[in-house]
PDB file of C-alpha atoms in Angstrom:
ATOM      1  CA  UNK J   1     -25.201 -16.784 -17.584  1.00 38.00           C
ATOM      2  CA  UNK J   2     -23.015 -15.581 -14.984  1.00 41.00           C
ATOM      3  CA  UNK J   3     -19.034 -15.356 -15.589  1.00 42.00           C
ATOM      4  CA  UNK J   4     -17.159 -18.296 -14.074  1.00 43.00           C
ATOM      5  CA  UNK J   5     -14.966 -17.044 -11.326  1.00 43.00           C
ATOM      6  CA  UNK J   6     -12.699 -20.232 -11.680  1.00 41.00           C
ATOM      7  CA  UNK J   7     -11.333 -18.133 -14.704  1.00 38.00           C
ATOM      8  CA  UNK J   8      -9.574 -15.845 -12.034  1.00 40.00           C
ATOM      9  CA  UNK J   9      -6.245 -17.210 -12.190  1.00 40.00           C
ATOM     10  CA  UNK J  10      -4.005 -17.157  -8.491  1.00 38.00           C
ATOM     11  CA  UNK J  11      -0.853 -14.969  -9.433  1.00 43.00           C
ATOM     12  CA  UNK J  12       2.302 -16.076  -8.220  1.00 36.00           C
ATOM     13  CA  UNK J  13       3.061 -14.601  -4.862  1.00 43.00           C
ATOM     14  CA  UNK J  14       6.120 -11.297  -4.939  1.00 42.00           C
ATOM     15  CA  UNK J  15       9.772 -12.597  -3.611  1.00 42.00           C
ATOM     16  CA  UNK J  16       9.608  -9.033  -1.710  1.00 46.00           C
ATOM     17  CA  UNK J  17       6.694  -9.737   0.670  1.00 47.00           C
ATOM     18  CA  UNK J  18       8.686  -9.886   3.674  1.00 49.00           C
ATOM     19  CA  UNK J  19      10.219  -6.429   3.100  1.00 51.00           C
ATOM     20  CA  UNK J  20       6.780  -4.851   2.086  1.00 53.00           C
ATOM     21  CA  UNK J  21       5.326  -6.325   5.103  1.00 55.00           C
ATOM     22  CA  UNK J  22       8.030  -4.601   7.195  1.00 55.00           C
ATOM     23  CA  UNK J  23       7.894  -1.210   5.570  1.00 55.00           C
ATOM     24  CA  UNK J  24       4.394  -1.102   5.995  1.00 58.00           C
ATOM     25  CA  UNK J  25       4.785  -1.364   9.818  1.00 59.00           C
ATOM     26  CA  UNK J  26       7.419   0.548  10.374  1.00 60.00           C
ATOM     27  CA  UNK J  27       5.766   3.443   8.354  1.00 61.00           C
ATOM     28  CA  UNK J  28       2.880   3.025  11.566  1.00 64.00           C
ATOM     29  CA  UNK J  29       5.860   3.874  14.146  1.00 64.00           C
ATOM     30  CA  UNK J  30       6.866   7.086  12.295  1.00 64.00           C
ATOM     31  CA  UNK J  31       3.740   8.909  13.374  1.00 63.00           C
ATOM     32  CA  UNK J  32       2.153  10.821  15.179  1.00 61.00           C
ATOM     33  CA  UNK J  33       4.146  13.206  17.986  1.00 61.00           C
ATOM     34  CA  UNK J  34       7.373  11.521  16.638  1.00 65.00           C
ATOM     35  CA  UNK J  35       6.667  12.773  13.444  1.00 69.00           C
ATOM     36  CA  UNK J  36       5.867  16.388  14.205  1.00 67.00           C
ATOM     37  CA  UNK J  37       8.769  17.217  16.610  1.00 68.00           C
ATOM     38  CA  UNK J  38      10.980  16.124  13.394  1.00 75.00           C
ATOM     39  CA  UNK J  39       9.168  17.772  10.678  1.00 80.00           C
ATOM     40  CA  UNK J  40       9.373  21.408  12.943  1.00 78.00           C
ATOM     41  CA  UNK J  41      10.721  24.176  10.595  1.00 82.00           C
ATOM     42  CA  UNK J  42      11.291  22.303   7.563  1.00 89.00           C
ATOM     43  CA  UNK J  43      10.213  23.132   3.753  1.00 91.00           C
ATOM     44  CA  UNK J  44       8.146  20.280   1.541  1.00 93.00           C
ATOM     45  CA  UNK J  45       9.105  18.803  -1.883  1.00 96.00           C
ATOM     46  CA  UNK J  46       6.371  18.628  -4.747  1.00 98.00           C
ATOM     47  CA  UNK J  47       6.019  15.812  -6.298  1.00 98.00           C
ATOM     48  CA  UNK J  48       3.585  15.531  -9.597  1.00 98.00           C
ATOM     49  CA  UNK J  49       1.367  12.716 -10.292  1.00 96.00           C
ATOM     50  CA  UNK J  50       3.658   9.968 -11.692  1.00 96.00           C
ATOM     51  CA  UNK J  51       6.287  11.296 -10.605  1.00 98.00           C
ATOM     52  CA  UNK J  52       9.104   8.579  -8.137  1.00 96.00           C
ATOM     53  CA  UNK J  53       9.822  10.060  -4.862  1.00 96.00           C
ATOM     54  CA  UNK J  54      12.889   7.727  -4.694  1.00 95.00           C
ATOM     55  CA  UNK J  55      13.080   4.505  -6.968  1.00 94.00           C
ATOM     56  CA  UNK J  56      14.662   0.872  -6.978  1.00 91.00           C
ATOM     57  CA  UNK J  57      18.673   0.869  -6.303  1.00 88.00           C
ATOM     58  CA  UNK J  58      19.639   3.700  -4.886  1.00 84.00           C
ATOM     59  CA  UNK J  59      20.999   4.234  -1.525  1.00 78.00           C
ATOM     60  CA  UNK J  60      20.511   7.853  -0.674  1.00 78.00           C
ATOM     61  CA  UNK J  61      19.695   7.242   2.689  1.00 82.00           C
ATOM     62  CA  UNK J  62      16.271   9.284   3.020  1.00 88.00           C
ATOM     63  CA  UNK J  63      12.828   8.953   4.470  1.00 88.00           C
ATOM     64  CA  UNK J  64       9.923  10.909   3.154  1.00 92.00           C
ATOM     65  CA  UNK J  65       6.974  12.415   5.712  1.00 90.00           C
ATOM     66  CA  UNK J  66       4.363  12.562   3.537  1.00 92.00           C
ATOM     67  CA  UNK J  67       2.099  16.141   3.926  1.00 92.00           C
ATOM     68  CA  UNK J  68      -0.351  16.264   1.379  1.00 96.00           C
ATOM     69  CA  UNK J  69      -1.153  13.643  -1.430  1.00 97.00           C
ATOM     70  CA  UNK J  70      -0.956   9.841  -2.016  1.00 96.00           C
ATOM     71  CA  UNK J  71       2.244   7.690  -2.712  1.00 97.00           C
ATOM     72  CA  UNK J  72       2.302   3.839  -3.819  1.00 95.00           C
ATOM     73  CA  UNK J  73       5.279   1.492  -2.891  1.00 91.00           C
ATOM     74  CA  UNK J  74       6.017  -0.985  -5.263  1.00 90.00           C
ATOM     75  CA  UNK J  75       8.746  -2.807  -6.933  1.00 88.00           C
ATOM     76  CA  UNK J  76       9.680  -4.440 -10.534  1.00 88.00           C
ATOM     77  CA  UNK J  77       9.411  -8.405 -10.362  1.00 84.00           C
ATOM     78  CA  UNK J  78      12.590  -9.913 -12.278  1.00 83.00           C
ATOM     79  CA  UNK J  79       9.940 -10.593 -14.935  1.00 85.00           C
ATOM     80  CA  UNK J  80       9.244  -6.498 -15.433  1.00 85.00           C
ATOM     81  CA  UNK J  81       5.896  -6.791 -13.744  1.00 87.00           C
ATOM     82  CA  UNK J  82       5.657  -4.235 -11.058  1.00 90.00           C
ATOM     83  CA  UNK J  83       3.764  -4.959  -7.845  1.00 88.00           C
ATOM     84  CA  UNK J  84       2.480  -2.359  -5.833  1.00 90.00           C
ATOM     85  CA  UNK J  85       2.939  -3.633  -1.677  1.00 85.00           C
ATOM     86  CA  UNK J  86       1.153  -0.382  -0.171  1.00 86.00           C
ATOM     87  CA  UNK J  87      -0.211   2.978  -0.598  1.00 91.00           C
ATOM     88  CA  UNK J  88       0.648   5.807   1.721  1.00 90.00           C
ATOM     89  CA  UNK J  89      -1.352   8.821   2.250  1.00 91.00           C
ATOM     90  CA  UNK J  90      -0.973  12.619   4.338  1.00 90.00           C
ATOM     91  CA  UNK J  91       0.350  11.810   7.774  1.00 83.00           C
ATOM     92  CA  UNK J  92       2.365   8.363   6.971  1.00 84.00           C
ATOM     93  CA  UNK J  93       6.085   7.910   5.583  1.00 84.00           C
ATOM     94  CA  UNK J  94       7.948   6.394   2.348  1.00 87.00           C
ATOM     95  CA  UNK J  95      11.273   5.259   2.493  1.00 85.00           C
ATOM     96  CA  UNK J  96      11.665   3.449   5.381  1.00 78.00           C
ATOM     97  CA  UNK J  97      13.789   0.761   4.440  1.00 74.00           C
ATOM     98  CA  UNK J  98      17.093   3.105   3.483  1.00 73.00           C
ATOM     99  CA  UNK J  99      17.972   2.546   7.034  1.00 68.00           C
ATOM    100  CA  UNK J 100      19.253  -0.983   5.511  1.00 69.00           C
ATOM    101  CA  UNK J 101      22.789  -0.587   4.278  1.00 71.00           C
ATOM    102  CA  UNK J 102      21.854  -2.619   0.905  1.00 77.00           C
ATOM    103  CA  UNK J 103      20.413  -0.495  -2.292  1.00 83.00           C
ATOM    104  CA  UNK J 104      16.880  -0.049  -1.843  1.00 84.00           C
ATOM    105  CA  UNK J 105      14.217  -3.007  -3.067  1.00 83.00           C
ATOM    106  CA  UNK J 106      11.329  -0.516  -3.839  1.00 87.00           C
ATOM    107  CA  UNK J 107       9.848   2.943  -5.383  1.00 93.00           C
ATOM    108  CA  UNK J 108       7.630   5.438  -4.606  1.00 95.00           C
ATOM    109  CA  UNK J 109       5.341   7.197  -7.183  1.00 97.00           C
ATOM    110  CA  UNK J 110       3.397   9.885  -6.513  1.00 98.00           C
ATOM    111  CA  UNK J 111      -0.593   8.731  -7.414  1.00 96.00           C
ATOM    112  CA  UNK J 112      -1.768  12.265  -7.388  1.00 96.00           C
ATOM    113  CA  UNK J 113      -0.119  16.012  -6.849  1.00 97.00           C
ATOM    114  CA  UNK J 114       1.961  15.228  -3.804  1.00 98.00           C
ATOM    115  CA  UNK J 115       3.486  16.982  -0.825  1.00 97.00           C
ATOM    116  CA  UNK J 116       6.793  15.406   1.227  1.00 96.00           C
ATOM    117  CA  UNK J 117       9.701  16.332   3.413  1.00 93.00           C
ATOM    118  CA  UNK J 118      12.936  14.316   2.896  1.00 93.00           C
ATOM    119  CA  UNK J 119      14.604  13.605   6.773  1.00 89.00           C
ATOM    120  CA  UNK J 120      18.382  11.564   6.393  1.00 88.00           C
ATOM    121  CA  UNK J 121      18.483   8.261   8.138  1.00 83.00           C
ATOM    122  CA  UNK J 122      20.945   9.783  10.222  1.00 86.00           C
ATOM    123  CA  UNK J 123      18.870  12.223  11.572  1.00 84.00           C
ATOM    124  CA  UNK J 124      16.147   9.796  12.727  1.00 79.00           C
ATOM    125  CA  UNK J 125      18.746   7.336  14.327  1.00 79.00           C
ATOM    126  CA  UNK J 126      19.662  10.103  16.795  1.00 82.00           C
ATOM    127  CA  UNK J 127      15.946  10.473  17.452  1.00 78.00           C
ATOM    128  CA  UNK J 128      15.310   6.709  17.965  1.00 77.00           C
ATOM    129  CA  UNK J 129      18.435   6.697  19.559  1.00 81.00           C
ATOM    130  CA  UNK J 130      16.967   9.130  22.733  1.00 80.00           C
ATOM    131  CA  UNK J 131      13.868   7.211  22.906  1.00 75.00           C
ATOM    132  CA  UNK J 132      13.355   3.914  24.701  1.00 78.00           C
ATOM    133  CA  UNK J 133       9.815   3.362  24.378  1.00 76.00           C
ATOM    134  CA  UNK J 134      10.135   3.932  20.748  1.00 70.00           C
ATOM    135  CA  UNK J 135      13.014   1.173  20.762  1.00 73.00           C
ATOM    136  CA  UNK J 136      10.985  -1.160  22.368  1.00 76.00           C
ATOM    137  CA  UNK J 137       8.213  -0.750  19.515  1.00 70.00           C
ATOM    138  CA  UNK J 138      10.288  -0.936  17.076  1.00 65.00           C
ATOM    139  CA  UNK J 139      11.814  -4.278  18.640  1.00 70.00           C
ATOM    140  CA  UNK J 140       8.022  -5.680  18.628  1.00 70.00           C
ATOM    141  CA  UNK J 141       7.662  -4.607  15.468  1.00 59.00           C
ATOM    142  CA  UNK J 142      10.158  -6.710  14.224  1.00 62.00           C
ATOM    143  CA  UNK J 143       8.734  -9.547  15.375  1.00 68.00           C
ATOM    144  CA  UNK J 144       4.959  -8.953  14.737  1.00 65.00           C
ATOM    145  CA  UNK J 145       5.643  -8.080  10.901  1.00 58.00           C
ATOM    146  CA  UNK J 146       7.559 -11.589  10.549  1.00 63.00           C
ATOM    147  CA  UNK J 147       4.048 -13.580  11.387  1.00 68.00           C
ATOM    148  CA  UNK J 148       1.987 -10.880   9.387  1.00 62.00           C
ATOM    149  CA  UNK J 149       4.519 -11.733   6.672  1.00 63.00           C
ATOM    150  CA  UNK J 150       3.835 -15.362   7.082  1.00 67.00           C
ATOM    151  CA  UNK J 151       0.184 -14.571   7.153  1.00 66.00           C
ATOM    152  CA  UNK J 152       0.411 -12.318   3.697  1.00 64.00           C
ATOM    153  CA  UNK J 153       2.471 -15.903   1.506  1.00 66.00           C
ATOM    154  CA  UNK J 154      -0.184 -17.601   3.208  1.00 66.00           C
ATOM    155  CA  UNK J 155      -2.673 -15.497   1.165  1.00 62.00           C
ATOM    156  CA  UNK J 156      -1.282 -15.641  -1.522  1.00 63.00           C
ATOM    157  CA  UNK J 157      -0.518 -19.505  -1.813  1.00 57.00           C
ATOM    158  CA  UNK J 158      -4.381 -20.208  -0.824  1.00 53.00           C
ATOM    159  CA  UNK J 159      -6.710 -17.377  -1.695  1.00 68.00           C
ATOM    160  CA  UNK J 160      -8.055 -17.728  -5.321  1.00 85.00           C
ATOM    161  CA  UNK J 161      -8.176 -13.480  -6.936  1.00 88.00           C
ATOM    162  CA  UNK J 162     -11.638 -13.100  -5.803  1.00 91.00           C
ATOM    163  CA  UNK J 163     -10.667 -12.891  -1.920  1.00 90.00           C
ATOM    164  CA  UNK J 164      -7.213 -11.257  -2.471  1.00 90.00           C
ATOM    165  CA  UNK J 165      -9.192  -8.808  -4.872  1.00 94.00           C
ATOM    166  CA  UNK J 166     -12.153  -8.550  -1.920  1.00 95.00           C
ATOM    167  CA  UNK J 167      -9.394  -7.862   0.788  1.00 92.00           C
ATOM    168  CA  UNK J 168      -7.566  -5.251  -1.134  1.00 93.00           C
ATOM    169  CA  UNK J 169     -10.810  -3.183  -1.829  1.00 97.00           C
ATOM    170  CA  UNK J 170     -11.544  -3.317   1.792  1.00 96.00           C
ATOM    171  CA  UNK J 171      -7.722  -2.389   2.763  1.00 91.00           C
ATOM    172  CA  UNK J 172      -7.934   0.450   0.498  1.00 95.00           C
ATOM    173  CA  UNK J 173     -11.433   1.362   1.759  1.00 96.00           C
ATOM    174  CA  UNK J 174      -9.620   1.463   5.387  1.00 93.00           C
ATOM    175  CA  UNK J 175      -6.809   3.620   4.356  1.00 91.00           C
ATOM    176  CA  UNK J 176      -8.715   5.899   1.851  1.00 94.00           C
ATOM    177  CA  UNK J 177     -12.298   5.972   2.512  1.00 95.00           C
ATOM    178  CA  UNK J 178     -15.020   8.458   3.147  1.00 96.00           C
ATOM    179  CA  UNK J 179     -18.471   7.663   3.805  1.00 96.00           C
ATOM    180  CA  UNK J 180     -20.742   7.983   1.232  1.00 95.00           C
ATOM    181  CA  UNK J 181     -23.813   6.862   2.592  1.00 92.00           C
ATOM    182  CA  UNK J 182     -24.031   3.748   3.518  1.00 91.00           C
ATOM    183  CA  UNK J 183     -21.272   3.061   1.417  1.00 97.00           C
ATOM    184  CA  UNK J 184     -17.388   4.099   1.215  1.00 98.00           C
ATOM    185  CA  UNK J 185     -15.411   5.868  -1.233  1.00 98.00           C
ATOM    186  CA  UNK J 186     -12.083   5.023  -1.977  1.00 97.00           C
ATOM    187  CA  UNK J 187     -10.826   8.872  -2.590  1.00 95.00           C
ATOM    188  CA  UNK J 188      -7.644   8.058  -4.550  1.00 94.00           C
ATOM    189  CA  UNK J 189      -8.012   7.645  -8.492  1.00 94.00           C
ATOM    190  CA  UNK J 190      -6.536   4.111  -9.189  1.00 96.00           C
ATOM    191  CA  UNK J 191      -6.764   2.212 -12.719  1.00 95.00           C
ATOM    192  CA  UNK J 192      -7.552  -1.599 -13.018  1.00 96.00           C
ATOM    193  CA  UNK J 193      -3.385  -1.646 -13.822  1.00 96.00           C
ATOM    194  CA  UNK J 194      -2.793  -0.249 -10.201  1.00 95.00           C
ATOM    195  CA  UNK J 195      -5.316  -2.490  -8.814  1.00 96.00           C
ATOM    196  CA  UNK J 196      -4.077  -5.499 -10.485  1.00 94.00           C
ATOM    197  CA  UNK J 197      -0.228  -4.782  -9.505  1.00 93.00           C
ATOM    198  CA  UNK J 198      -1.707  -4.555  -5.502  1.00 91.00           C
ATOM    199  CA  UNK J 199      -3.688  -7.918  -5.641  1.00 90.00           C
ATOM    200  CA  UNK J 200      -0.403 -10.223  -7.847  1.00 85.00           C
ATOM    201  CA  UNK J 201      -2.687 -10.726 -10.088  1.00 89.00           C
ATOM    202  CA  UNK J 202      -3.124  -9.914 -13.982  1.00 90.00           C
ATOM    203  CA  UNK J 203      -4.867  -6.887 -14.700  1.00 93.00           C
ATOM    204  CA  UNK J 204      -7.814  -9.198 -17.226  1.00 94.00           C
ATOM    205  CA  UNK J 205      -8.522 -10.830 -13.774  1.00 93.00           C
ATOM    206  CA  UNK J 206      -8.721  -8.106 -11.466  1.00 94.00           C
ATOM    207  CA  UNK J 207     -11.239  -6.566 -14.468  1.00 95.00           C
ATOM    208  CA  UNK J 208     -13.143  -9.983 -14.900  1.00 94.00           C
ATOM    209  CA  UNK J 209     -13.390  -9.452 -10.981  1.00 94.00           C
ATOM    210  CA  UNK J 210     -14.833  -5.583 -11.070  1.00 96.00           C
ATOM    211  CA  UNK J 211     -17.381  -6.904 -13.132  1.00 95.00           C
ATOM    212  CA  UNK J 212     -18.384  -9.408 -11.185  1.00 94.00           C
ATOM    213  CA  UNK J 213     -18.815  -7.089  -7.859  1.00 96.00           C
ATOM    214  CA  UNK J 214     -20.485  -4.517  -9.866  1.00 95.00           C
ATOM    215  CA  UNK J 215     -23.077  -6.630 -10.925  1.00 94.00           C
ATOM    216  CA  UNK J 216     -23.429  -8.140  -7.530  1.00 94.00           C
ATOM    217  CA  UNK J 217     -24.128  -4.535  -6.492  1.00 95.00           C
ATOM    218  CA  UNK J 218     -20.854  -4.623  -4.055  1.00 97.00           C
ATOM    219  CA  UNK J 219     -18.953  -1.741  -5.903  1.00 97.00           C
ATOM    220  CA  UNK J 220     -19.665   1.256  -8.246  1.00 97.00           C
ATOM    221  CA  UNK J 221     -17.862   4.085  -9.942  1.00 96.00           C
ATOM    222  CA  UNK J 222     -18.191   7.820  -8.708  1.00 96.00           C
ATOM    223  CA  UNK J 223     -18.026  10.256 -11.941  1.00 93.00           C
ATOM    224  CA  UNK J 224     -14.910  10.929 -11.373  1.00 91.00           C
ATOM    225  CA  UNK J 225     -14.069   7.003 -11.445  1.00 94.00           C
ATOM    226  CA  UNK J 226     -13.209   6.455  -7.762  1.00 96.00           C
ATOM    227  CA  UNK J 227     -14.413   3.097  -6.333  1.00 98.00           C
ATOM    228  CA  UNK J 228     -17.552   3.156  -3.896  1.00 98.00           C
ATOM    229  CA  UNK J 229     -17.460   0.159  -2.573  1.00 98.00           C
ATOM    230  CA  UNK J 230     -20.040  -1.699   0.169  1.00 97.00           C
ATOM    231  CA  UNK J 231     -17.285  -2.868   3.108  1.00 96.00           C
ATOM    232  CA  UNK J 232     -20.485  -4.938   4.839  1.00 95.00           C
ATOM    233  CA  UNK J 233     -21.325  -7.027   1.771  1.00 96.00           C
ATOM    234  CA  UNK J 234     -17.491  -7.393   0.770  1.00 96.00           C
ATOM    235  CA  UNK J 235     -16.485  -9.059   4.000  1.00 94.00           C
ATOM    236  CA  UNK J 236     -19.455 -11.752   3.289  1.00 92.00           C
ATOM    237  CA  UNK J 237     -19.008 -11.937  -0.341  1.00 90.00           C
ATOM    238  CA  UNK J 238     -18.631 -15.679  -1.815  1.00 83.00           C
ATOM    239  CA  UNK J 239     -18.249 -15.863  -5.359  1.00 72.00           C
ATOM    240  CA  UNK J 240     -21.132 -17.551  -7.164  1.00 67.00           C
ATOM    241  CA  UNK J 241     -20.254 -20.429  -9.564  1.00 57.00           C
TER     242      UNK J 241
END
C-alpha cells in the first residue's frame, strides 16, 4: 500500500526569505565581464569541505568570487534549525549582503573542496560606482526580488513538502546538473539533512518524500550518491493518495 503523502508535514516558512531572495539575485549581477575585470591578478583562498567561508554576525565587509567548488548559504532559525536559502557554484558570488551596514544574517559553508577570492565592499562600490548600466540593474533588481520574495512566502504558506521538495530537485537540477541520458545529475553530494534544511521542511519528510519519487521512478542514486533525477516527469508529478 502506497505511503500517504498527507504525512508530509508543511514546515513553517524562514523569517529571512526576503534577504535570501535578494542575495540570490544580486549574486546574478556579479557575473560575468564584471566579475573578471575585478578578479585580474588576484590569489584564491581554499576552503575544505565544511568549512564557513564567512558565518552569521560578523561584519567584515567581504564578498567571495567563487572559482572552483560549491558553497551553501544558509542561516540558524531562532529555534537552532538551520535553513539553507541557496547554493552557489564556480562562476557565482557569496557574501553579498555585507554591503548592508548591519552584522550579517547568513553563512557560507563550503559543500565540497572549494576555491574563492575575498574582494572588500569598498572595492566593488567604486566599481558600481563607474558603471551606470550596472546601477540601473541593480535598481531593477531591487524591485524584481521584492515580488519573487512575495512569490517564495507564497510557497511556502500553500505548497504541501511534496511540491516544495519537487521544485527544489528541479532548482538544483538547473544549477548543478549534467545530462545523464535522458536524465540529469545533480553533481554536488548533498545528504537528506541538506536537502531538508533547503525545502523548510524536517529531514523524516524530505526522506518519506525520496522514497516516494524513487519508487515512482522520478529520481535515483549514482554510486557515488548524487541525485539523478527525471526534470520532465518532476514538473508533472502529482502525488498519489
Amino acid at each position: 500500500m502506497p505511503a500517504n503523502t498527507n504525512a508530509l508535514q508543511t514546515a513553517p516558512a524562514p523569517a529571512q526569505i526576503q534577504q535570501s531572495d535578494l542575495s540570490s539575485a544580486l549574486s546574478a549581477i556579479f557575473r560575468g565581464r564584471f566579475c573578471q575585470t575585478l578578479l585580474q591578478n588576484r590569489n584564491s583562498q581554499k576552503f575544505e569541505k565544511g568549512e564557513t567561508l564567512y558565518d552569521i554576525s560578523r561584519k567584515e565587509g567581504q564578498f567571495f568570487f567563487i572559482r572552483s567548488g560549491v558553497v551553501k548559504i544558509g542561516t540558524i532559525t531562532e529555534t537552532g534549525e538551520e535553513v539553507i536559502f541557496d547554493i552557489r557554484k564556480a562562476g557565482e558570488v557569496v557574501g553579498e549582503l555585507s554591503a548592508s551596514s548591519s552584522p550579517r544574517i547568513d553563512r557560507a559553508v563550503a559543500l565540497e573542496l572549494t576555491q574563492a577570492v575575498p574582494v572588500s565592499y569598498e572595492e566593488i562600490l567604486a566599481t558600481i560606482q563607474k558603471n551606470q548600466p550596472l546601477l540601473r540593474d541593480l535598481i531593477q533588481l531591487f524591485c524584481d526580488s521584492l515580488l519573487n520574495a512575495q512569490e517564495q512566502v507564497t510557497s511556502l504558506a500553500f505548497r504541501d513538502t511534496m511540491q516544495r521538495l519537487t521544485k527544489t530537485l528541479l532548482d538544483l537540477a538547473g544549477q548543478l546538473g549534467r545530462p545523464a541520458g535522458k536524465r540529469i545529475e545533480i553533481t554536488a553530494y548533498l545528504t537528506q539533512e541538506e536537502l531538508a534544511q533547503m525545502v523548510a521542511a524536517r529531514r523524516e519528510s524530505v526522506s518519506l518524500g525520496l522514497g516516494l519519487l524513487r519508487r515512482d521512478g522520478l529520481v535515483e542514486y549514482t554510486a557515488h550518491g548524487h541525485l539523478v533525477v527525471d526534470p520532465v516527469a518532476l514538473r508533472d508529478y502529482r502525488p498519489k493518495n
